[in-house]
Amino acid sequence: MTGIYLFVIMIAATAIFAYPGDNPILPVPTKCPSVDPLNYTVHLAHKTDCTKFYKCFNGKKYKMSCPDNWRGGKLHFNKVLQVCDYPERAGCNDNSTCPAGSDGKAFPHECSCSKYYVCHNGDLVLKKCPKGKHWSTKKQQCLRAAIAGCIQPNKTI
Protein backbone atom coordinates (compact mmCIF):
# COMPACT_ATOMS: atom_id res chain seq x y z
CA MET A 1 0.00 0.00 0.00
CA THR A 2 2.83 2.41 0.77
CA GLY A 3 4.27 1.68 -2.67
CA ILE A 4 1.04 2.90 -4.31
CA TYR A 5 1.11 6.15 -2.31
CA LEU A 6 4.75 6.69 -3.21
CA PHE A 7 3.92 6.09 -6.90
CA VAL A 8 1.00 8.56 -6.77
CA ILE A 9 3.19 11.20 -5.10
CA MET A 10 5.88 10.74 -7.77
CA ILE A 11 3.31 11.12 -10.57
CA ALA A 12 1.83 14.23 -8.93
CA ALA A 13 5.28 15.77 -8.52
CA THR A 14 6.05 15.14 -12.18
CA ALA A 15 2.76 16.75 -13.20
CA ILE A 16 3.54 19.81 -11.10
CA PHE A 17 6.95 20.25 -12.69
CA ALA A 18 5.99 19.19 -16.22
CA TYR A 19 6.11 22.82 -17.31
CA PRO A 20 8.89 24.49 -15.35
CA GLY A 21 8.90 28.23 -15.59
CA ASP A 22 5.14 28.63 -15.98
CA ASN A 23 5.61 32.08 -14.49
CA PRO A 24 5.28 34.61 -17.29
CA ILE A 25 8.08 37.13 -17.70
CA LEU A 26 6.30 40.35 -18.62
CA PRO A 27 6.93 42.48 -20.47
CA VAL A 28 8.48 39.98 -22.87
CA PRO A 29 12.17 40.84 -23.26
CA THR A 30 13.32 42.01 -26.71
CA LYS A 31 16.98 42.76 -25.91
CA CYS A 32 19.58 41.61 -23.43
CA PRO A 33 19.86 43.73 -20.29
CA SER A 34 23.29 45.19 -19.53
CA VAL A 35 23.02 43.75 -16.00
CA ASP A 36 21.65 40.22 -15.55
CA PRO A 37 18.63 39.90 -13.22
CA LEU A 38 19.35 37.92 -10.06
CA ASN A 39 16.16 35.84 -10.02
CA TYR A 40 15.98 34.59 -13.66
CA THR A 41 17.92 34.32 -16.92
CA VAL A 42 16.71 36.45 -19.81
CA HIS A 43 16.04 34.63 -23.08
CA LEU A 44 15.08 36.18 -26.42
CA ALA A 45 13.06 34.63 -29.22
CA HIS A 46 14.84 33.99 -32.52
CA LYS A 47 13.28 36.11 -35.27
CA THR A 48 12.92 33.41 -37.91
CA ASP A 49 13.14 30.00 -36.22
CA CYS A 50 10.77 28.89 -33.45
CA THR A 51 13.16 26.10 -32.40
CA LYS A 52 15.94 28.56 -31.53
CA PHE A 53 16.36 31.29 -28.95
CA TYR A 54 19.08 33.45 -27.41
CA LYS A 55 20.39 33.22 -23.85
CA CYS A 56 21.53 36.56 -22.42
CA PHE A 57 24.67 36.82 -20.32
CA ASN A 58 26.49 40.02 -19.38
CA GLY A 59 24.59 42.04 -21.98
CA LYS A 60 25.37 39.69 -24.88
CA LYS A 61 23.18 37.08 -26.54
CA TYR A 62 24.17 33.51 -27.36
CA LYS A 63 22.21 31.36 -29.81
CA MET A 64 20.70 28.17 -28.38
CA SER A 65 18.46 25.41 -29.77
CA CYS A 66 15.47 23.78 -28.16
CA PRO A 67 15.75 19.99 -27.75
CA ASP A 68 13.69 17.35 -29.54
CA ASN A 69 10.38 16.40 -27.95
CA TRP A 70 9.21 12.85 -27.32
CA ARG A 71 7.13 12.94 -30.52
CA GLY A 72 10.22 13.31 -32.67
CA GLY A 73 9.84 17.02 -33.51
CA LYS A 74 11.60 19.97 -31.95
CA LEU A 75 10.24 21.96 -29.05
CA HIS A 76 9.54 25.65 -29.72
CA PHE A 77 10.69 28.60 -27.64
CA ASN A 78 7.92 30.12 -25.53
CA LYS A 79 8.92 33.79 -25.16
CA VAL A 80 6.38 34.53 -22.42
CA LEU A 81 7.39 31.63 -20.17
CA GLN A 82 11.04 31.78 -21.24
CA VAL A 83 11.27 28.00 -21.82
CA CYS A 84 11.29 25.48 -24.66
CA ASP A 85 7.75 24.18 -24.87
CA TYR A 86 5.43 22.10 -27.02
CA PRO A 87 4.67 23.96 -30.27
CA GLU A 88 0.96 24.16 -29.48
CA ARG A 89 1.76 25.87 -26.15
CA ALA A 90 4.67 28.05 -27.27
CA GLY A 91 2.63 30.50 -29.34
CA CYS A 92 5.52 31.06 -31.71
CA ASN A 93 4.77 32.36 -35.18
CA ASP A 94 7.52 30.87 -37.27
CA ASN A 95 8.79 33.72 -39.39
CA SER A 96 10.57 31.38 -41.78
CA THR A 97 7.90 32.07 -44.39
CA CYS A 98 7.75 35.13 -46.61
CA PRO A 99 4.92 37.62 -46.89
CA ALA A 100 2.63 37.05 -49.86
CA GLY A 101 4.01 38.40 -53.12
CA SER A 102 7.62 38.66 -51.94
CA ASP A 103 9.16 35.83 -53.97
CA GLY A 104 12.65 36.83 -55.13
CA LYS A 105 12.92 39.65 -52.59
CA ALA A 106 15.79 39.69 -50.10
CA PHE A 107 15.89 40.61 -46.41
CA PRO A 108 18.83 41.22 -44.04
CA HIS A 109 19.83 38.60 -41.48
CA GLU A 110 18.97 39.53 -37.90
CA CYS A 111 22.49 38.96 -36.50
CA SER A 112 25.08 38.88 -39.26
CA CYS A 113 25.99 41.46 -41.89
CA SER A 114 27.45 38.76 -44.14
CA LYS A 115 24.15 36.83 -44.32
CA TYR A 116 20.73 37.56 -45.81
CA TYR A 117 17.51 35.79 -46.75
CA VAL A 118 15.89 35.40 -50.16
CA CYS A 119 12.24 34.45 -50.55
CA HIS A 120 11.80 31.37 -52.70
CA ASN A 121 8.40 29.70 -53.12
CA GLY A 122 7.17 31.37 -49.93
CA ASP A 123 10.11 30.30 -47.73
CA LEU A 124 13.04 32.33 -46.41
CA VAL A 125 16.26 30.81 -47.74
CA LEU A 126 19.47 31.74 -45.90
CA LYS A 127 22.28 33.03 -48.14
CA LYS A 128 25.83 34.13 -47.36
CA CYS A 129 27.88 36.86 -48.99
CA PRO A 130 31.38 36.06 -50.27
CA LYS A 131 34.24 36.60 -47.81
CA GLY A 132 34.82 40.28 -47.05
CA LYS A 133 31.41 41.37 -48.29
CA HIS A 134 28.26 42.42 -46.42
CA TRP A 135 24.61 42.50 -47.43
CA SER A 136 23.38 45.93 -48.47
CA THR A 137 19.64 46.27 -47.95
CA LYS A 138 19.65 49.51 -49.92
CA LYS A 139 21.41 48.04 -52.99
CA GLN A 140 19.96 44.52 -52.54
CA GLN A 141 23.34 42.88 -53.08
CA CYS A 142 26.57 41.92 -51.35
CA LEU A 143 29.10 44.76 -51.37
CA ARG A 144 32.51 45.39 -49.82
CA ALA A 145 31.99 45.62 -46.07
CA ALA A 146 33.25 49.22 -45.99
CA ILE A 147 30.49 50.45 -48.33
CA ALA A 148 27.58 48.09 -47.58
CA GLY A 149 26.30 50.23 -44.71
CA CYS A 150 25.53 47.30 -42.40
CA ILE A 151 26.04 47.71 -38.66
CA GLN A 152 26.95 44.39 -37.01
CA PRO A 153 24.16 43.80 -34.41
CA ASN A 154 26.13 41.48 -32.10
CA LYS A 155 29.39 39.70 -32.88
CA THR A 156 28.79 36.96 -30.26
CA ILE A 157 26.21 35.22 -32.45
PDB file of C-alpha atoms in Angstrom:
ATOM      1  CA  MET A   1       0.000   0.000   0.000  1.00  0.00           C
ATOM      2  CA  THR A   2       2.835   2.413   0.770  1.00  0.00           C
ATOM      3  CA  GLY A   3       4.273   1.678  -2.674  1.00  0.00           C
ATOM      4  CA  ILE A   4       1.044   2.900  -4.312  1.00  0.00           C
ATOM      5  CA  TYR A   5       1.111   6.150  -2.308  1.00  0.00           C
ATOM      6  CA  LEU A   6       4.747   6.692  -3.211  1.00  0.00           C
ATOM      7  CA  PHE A   7       3.916   6.089  -6.896  1.00  0.00           C
ATOM      8  CA  VAL A   8       1.001   8.563  -6.775  1.00  0.00           C
ATOM      9  CA  ILE A   9       3.193  11.196  -5.103  1.00  0.00           C
ATOM     10  CA  MET A  10       5.880  10.738  -7.771  1.00  0.00           C
ATOM     11  CA  ILE A  11       3.314  11.120 -10.574  1.00  0.00           C
ATOM     12  CA  ALA A  12       1.832  14.230  -8.926  1.00  0.00           C
ATOM     13  CA  ALA A  13       5.282  15.768  -8.515  1.00  0.00           C
ATOM     14  CA  THR A  14       6.048  15.138 -12.183  1.00  0.00           C
ATOM     15  CA  ALA A  15       2.756  16.750 -13.204  1.00  0.00           C
ATOM     16  CA  ILE A  16       3.539  19.814 -11.103  1.00  0.00           C
ATOM     17  CA  PHE A  17       6.954  20.245 -12.688  1.00  0.00           C
ATOM     18  CA  ALA A  18       5.988  19.188 -16.220  1.00  0.00           C
ATOM     19  CA  TYR A  19       6.107  22.818 -17.315  1.00  0.00           C
ATOM     20  CA  PRO A  20       8.891  24.489 -15.355  1.00  0.00           C
ATOM     21  CA  GLY A  21       8.904  28.233 -15.588  1.00  0.00           C
ATOM     22  CA  ASP A  22       5.141  28.626 -15.981  1.00  0.00           C
ATOM     23  CA  ASN A  23       5.610  32.076 -14.494  1.00  0.00           C
ATOM     24  CA  PRO A  24       5.281  34.612 -17.292  1.00  0.00           C
ATOM     25  CA  ILE A  25       8.082  37.131 -17.703  1.00  0.00           C
ATOM     26  CA  LEU A  26       6.302  40.352 -18.618  1.00  0.00           C
ATOM     27  CA  PRO A  27       6.933  42.483 -20.472  1.00  0.00           C
ATOM     28  CA  VAL A  28       8.475  39.978 -22.874  1.00  0.00           C
ATOM     29  CA  PRO A  29      12.174  40.844 -23.261  1.00  0.00           C
ATOM     30  CA  THR A  30      13.321  42.010 -26.705  1.00  0.00           C
ATOM     31  CA  LYS A  31      16.980  42.763 -25.913  1.00  0.00           C
ATOM     32  CA  CYS A  32      19.583  41.606 -23.429  1.00  0.00           C
ATOM     33  CA  PRO A  33      19.863  43.727 -20.294  1.00  0.00           C
ATOM     34  CA  SER A  34      23.295  45.190 -19.531  1.00  0.00           C
ATOM     35  CA  VAL A  35      23.023  43.754 -15.996  1.00  0.00           C
ATOM     36  CA  ASP A  36      21.654  40.225 -15.551  1.00  0.00           C
ATOM     37  CA  PRO A  37      18.625  39.896 -13.220  1.00  0.00           C
ATOM     38  CA  LEU A  38      19.355  37.917 -10.064  1.00  0.00           C
ATOM     39  CA  ASN A  39      16.158  35.843 -10.024  1.00  0.00           C
ATOM     40  CA  TYR A  40      15.983  34.592 -13.660  1.00  0.00           C
ATOM     41  CA  THR A  41      17.922  34.320 -16.918  1.00  0.00           C
ATOM     42  CA  VAL A  42      16.709  36.452 -19.812  1.00  0.00           C
ATOM     43  CA  HIS A  43      16.039  34.629 -23.081  1.00  0.00           C
ATOM     44  CA  LEU A  44      15.083  36.179 -26.417  1.00  0.00           C
ATOM     45  CA  ALA A  45      13.062  34.633 -29.217  1.00  0.00           C
ATOM     46  CA  HIS A  46      14.844  33.991 -32.515  1.00  0.00           C
ATOM     47  CA  LYS A  47      13.278  36.107 -35.268  1.00  0.00           C
ATOM     48  CA  THR A  48      12.918  33.407 -37.912  1.00  0.00           C
ATOM     49  CA  ASP A  49      13.138  29.998 -36.216  1.00  0.00           C
ATOM     50  CA  CYS A  50      10.767  28.894 -33.450  1.00  0.00           C
ATOM     51  CA  THR A  51      13.159  26.098 -32.405  1.00  0.00           C
ATOM     52  CA  LYS A  52      15.936  28.558 -31.531  1.00  0.00           C
ATOM     53  CA  PHE A  53      16.359  31.294 -28.954  1.00  0.00           C
ATOM     54  CA  TYR A  54      19.079  33.449 -27.408  1.00  0.00           C
ATOM     55  CA  LYS A  55      20.386  33.218 -23.847  1.00  0.00           C
ATOM     56  CA  CYS A  56      21.527  36.556 -22.423  1.00  0.00           C
ATOM     57  CA  PHE A  57      24.667  36.823 -20.319  1.00  0.00           C
ATOM     58  CA  ASN A  58      26.490  40.024 -19.377  1.00  0.00           C
ATOM     59  CA  GLY A  59      24.593  42.043 -21.975  1.00  0.00           C
ATOM     60  CA  LYS A  60      25.366  39.685 -24.878  1.00  0.00           C
ATOM     61  CA  LYS A  61      23.181  37.081 -26.536  1.00  0.00           C
ATOM     62  CA  TYR A  62      24.174  33.507 -27.364  1.00  0.00           C
ATOM     63  CA  LYS A  63      22.214  31.357 -29.813  1.00  0.00           C
ATOM     64  CA  MET A  64      20.701  28.166 -28.378  1.00  0.00           C
ATOM     65  CA  SER A  65      18.464  25.409 -29.770  1.00  0.00           C
ATOM     66  CA  CYS A  66      15.471  23.777 -28.159  1.00  0.00           C
ATOM     67  CA  PRO A  67      15.747  19.992 -27.750  1.00  0.00           C
ATOM     68  CA  ASP A  68      13.690  17.354 -29.537  1.00  0.00           C
ATOM     69  CA  ASN A  69      10.382  16.405 -27.950  1.00  0.00           C
ATOM     70  CA  TRP A  70       9.209  12.849 -27.321  1.00  0.00           C
ATOM     71  CA  ARG A  71       7.130  12.941 -30.518  1.00  0.00           C
ATOM     72  CA  GLY A  72      10.224  13.314 -32.669  1.00  0.00           C
ATOM     73  CA  GLY A  73       9.837  17.015 -33.515  1.00  0.00           C
ATOM     74  CA  LYS A  74      11.596  19.969 -31.946  1.00  0.00           C
ATOM     75  CA  LEU A  75      10.243  21.962 -29.047  1.00  0.00           C
ATOM     76  CA  HIS A  76       9.544  25.652 -29.717  1.00  0.00           C
ATOM     77  CA  PHE A  77      10.688  28.601 -27.644  1.00  0.00           C
ATOM     78  CA  ASN A  78       7.918  30.116 -25.526  1.00  0.00           C
ATOM     79  CA  LYS A  79       8.918  33.785 -25.164  1.00  0.00           C
ATOM     80  CA  VAL A  80       6.377  34.533 -22.425  1.00  0.00           C
ATOM     81  CA  LEU A  81       7.385  31.630 -20.165  1.00  0.00           C
ATOM     82  CA  GLN A  82      11.042  31.783 -21.241  1.00  0.00           C
ATOM     83  CA  VAL A  83      11.271  28.003 -21.823  1.00  0.00           C
ATOM     84  CA  CYS A  84      11.290  25.485 -24.658  1.00  0.00           C
ATOM     85  CA  ASP A  85       7.750  24.177 -24.868  1.00  0.00           C
ATOM     86  CA  TYR A  86       5.433  22.100 -27.024  1.00  0.00           C
ATOM     87  CA  PRO A  87       4.673  23.956 -30.273  1.00  0.00           C
ATOM     88  CA  GLU A  88       0.957  24.165 -29.484  1.00  0.00           C
ATOM     89  CA  ARG A  89       1.758  25.873 -26.147  1.00  0.00           C
ATOM     90  CA  ALA A  90       4.670  28.051 -27.269  1.00  0.00           C
ATOM     91  CA  GLY A  91       2.629  30.502 -29.340  1.00  0.00           C
ATOM     92  CA  CYS A  92       5.518  31.064 -31.707  1.00  0.00           C
ATOM     93  CA  ASN A  93       4.765  32.357 -35.177  1.00  0.00           C
ATOM     94  CA  ASP A  94       7.522  30.868 -37.269  1.00  0.00           C
ATOM     95  CA  ASN A  95       8.788  33.723 -39.386  1.00  0.00           C
ATOM     96  CA  SER A  96      10.570  31.380 -41.782  1.00  0.00           C
ATOM     97  CA  THR A  97       7.895  32.071 -44.388  1.00  0.00           C
ATOM     98  CA  CYS A  98       7.750  35.133 -46.608  1.00  0.00           C
ATOM     99  CA  PRO A  99       4.923  37.623 -46.886  1.00  0.00           C
ATOM    100  CA  ALA A 100       2.625  37.049 -49.858  1.00  0.00           C
ATOM    101  CA  GLY A 101       4.007  38.404 -53.116  1.00  0.00           C
ATOM    102  CA  SER A 102       7.619  38.659 -51.943  1.00  0.00           C
ATOM    103  CA  ASP A 103       9.164  35.826 -53.974  1.00  0.00           C
ATOM    104  CA  GLY A 104      12.646  36.834 -55.130  1.00  0.00           C
ATOM    105  CA  LYS A 105      12.918  39.649 -52.593  1.00  0.00           C
ATOM    106  CA  ALA A 106      15.794  39.688 -50.099  1.00  0.00           C
ATOM    107  CA  PHE A 107      15.889  40.614 -46.413  1.00  0.00           C
ATOM    108  CA  PRO A 108      18.829  41.216 -44.038  1.00  0.00           C
ATOM    109  CA  HIS A 109      19.825  38.596 -41.477  1.00  0.00           C
ATOM    110  CA  GLU A 110      18.972  39.535 -37.895  1.00  0.00           C
ATOM    111  CA  CYS A 111      22.485  38.956 -36.501  1.00  0.00           C
ATOM    112  CA  SER A 112      25.080  38.885 -39.264  1.00  0.00           C
ATOM    113  CA  CYS A 113      25.987  41.463 -41.890  1.00  0.00           C
ATOM    114  CA  SER A 114      27.447  38.762 -44.137  1.00  0.00           C
ATOM    115  CA  LYS A 115      24.147  36.828 -44.323  1.00  0.00           C
ATOM    116  CA  TYR A 116      20.733  37.563 -45.808  1.00  0.00           C
ATOM    117  CA  TYR A 117      17.505  35.787 -46.751  1.00  0.00           C
ATOM    118  CA  VAL A 118      15.893  35.403 -50.161  1.00  0.00           C
ATOM    119  CA  CYS A 119      12.239  34.453 -50.545  1.00  0.00           C
ATOM    120  CA  HIS A 120      11.804  31.373 -52.704  1.00  0.00           C
ATOM    121  CA  ASN A 121       8.396  29.704 -53.121  1.00  0.00           C
ATOM    122  CA  GLY A 122       7.171  31.373 -49.934  1.00  0.00           C
ATOM    123  CA  ASP A 123      10.111  30.296 -47.730  1.00  0.00           C
ATOM    124  CA  LEU A 124      13.037  32.334 -46.412  1.00  0.00           C
ATOM    125  CA  VAL A 125      16.264  30.808 -47.736  1.00  0.00           C
ATOM    126  CA  LEU A 126      19.472  31.738 -45.902  1.00  0.00           C
ATOM    127  CA  LYS A 127      22.279  33.026 -48.139  1.00  0.00           C
ATOM    128  CA  LYS A 128      25.826  34.130 -47.360  1.00  0.00           C
ATOM    129  CA  CYS A 129      27.876  36.860 -48.989  1.00  0.00           C
ATOM    130  CA  PRO A 130      31.378  36.057 -50.273  1.00  0.00           C
ATOM    131  CA  LYS A 131      34.240  36.597 -47.815  1.00  0.00           C
ATOM    132  CA  GLY A 132      34.820  40.277 -47.045  1.00  0.00           C
ATOM    133  CA  LYS A 133      31.406  41.369 -48.290  1.00  0.00           C
ATOM    134  CA  HIS A 134      28.262  42.416 -46.419  1.00  0.00           C
ATOM    135  CA  TRP A 135      24.614  42.495 -47.428  1.00  0.00           C
ATOM    136  CA  SER A 136      23.376  45.931 -48.470  1.00  0.00           C
ATOM    137  CA  THR A 137      19.637  46.267 -47.951  1.00  0.00           C
ATOM    138  CA  LYS A 138      19.648  49.514 -49.916  1.00  0.00           C
ATOM    139  CA  LYS A 139      21.413  48.043 -52.988  1.00  0.00           C
ATOM    140  CA  GLN A 140      19.959  44.524 -52.536  1.00  0.00           C
ATOM    141  CA  GLN A 141      23.336  42.882 -53.078  1.00  0.00           C
ATOM    142  CA  CYS A 142      26.566  41.921 -51.352  1.00  0.00           C
ATOM    143  CA  LEU A 143      29.096  44.761 -51.370  1.00  0.00           C
ATOM    144  CA  ARG A 144      32.509  45.393 -49.817  1.00  0.00           C
ATOM    145  CA  ALA A 145      31.994  45.624 -46.070  1.00  0.00           C
ATOM    146  CA  ALA A 146      33.249  49.221 -45.985  1.00  0.00           C
ATOM    147  CA  ILE A 147      30.491  50.453 -48.329  1.00  0.00           C
ATOM    148  CA  ALA A 148      27.575  48.088 -47.583  1.00  0.00           C
ATOM    149  CA  GLY A 149      26.297  50.232 -44.712  1.00  0.00           C
ATOM    150  CA  CYS A 150      25.528  47.299 -42.396  1.00  0.00           C
ATOM    151  CA  ILE A 151      26.042  47.705 -38.665  1.00  0.00           C
ATOM    152  CA  GLN A 152      26.947  44.387 -37.013  1.00  0.00           C
ATOM    153  CA  PRO A 153      24.165  43.803 -34.412  1.00  0.00           C
ATOM    154  CA  ASN A 154      26.133  41.478 -32.104  1.00  0.00           C
ATOM    155  CA  LYS A 155      29.392  39.700 -32.876  1.00  0.00           C
ATOM    156  CA  THR A 156      28.789  36.957 -30.257  1.00  0.00           C
ATOM    157  CA  ILE A 157      26.210  35.216 -32.454  1.00  0.00           C
TER     158      ILE A 157
END
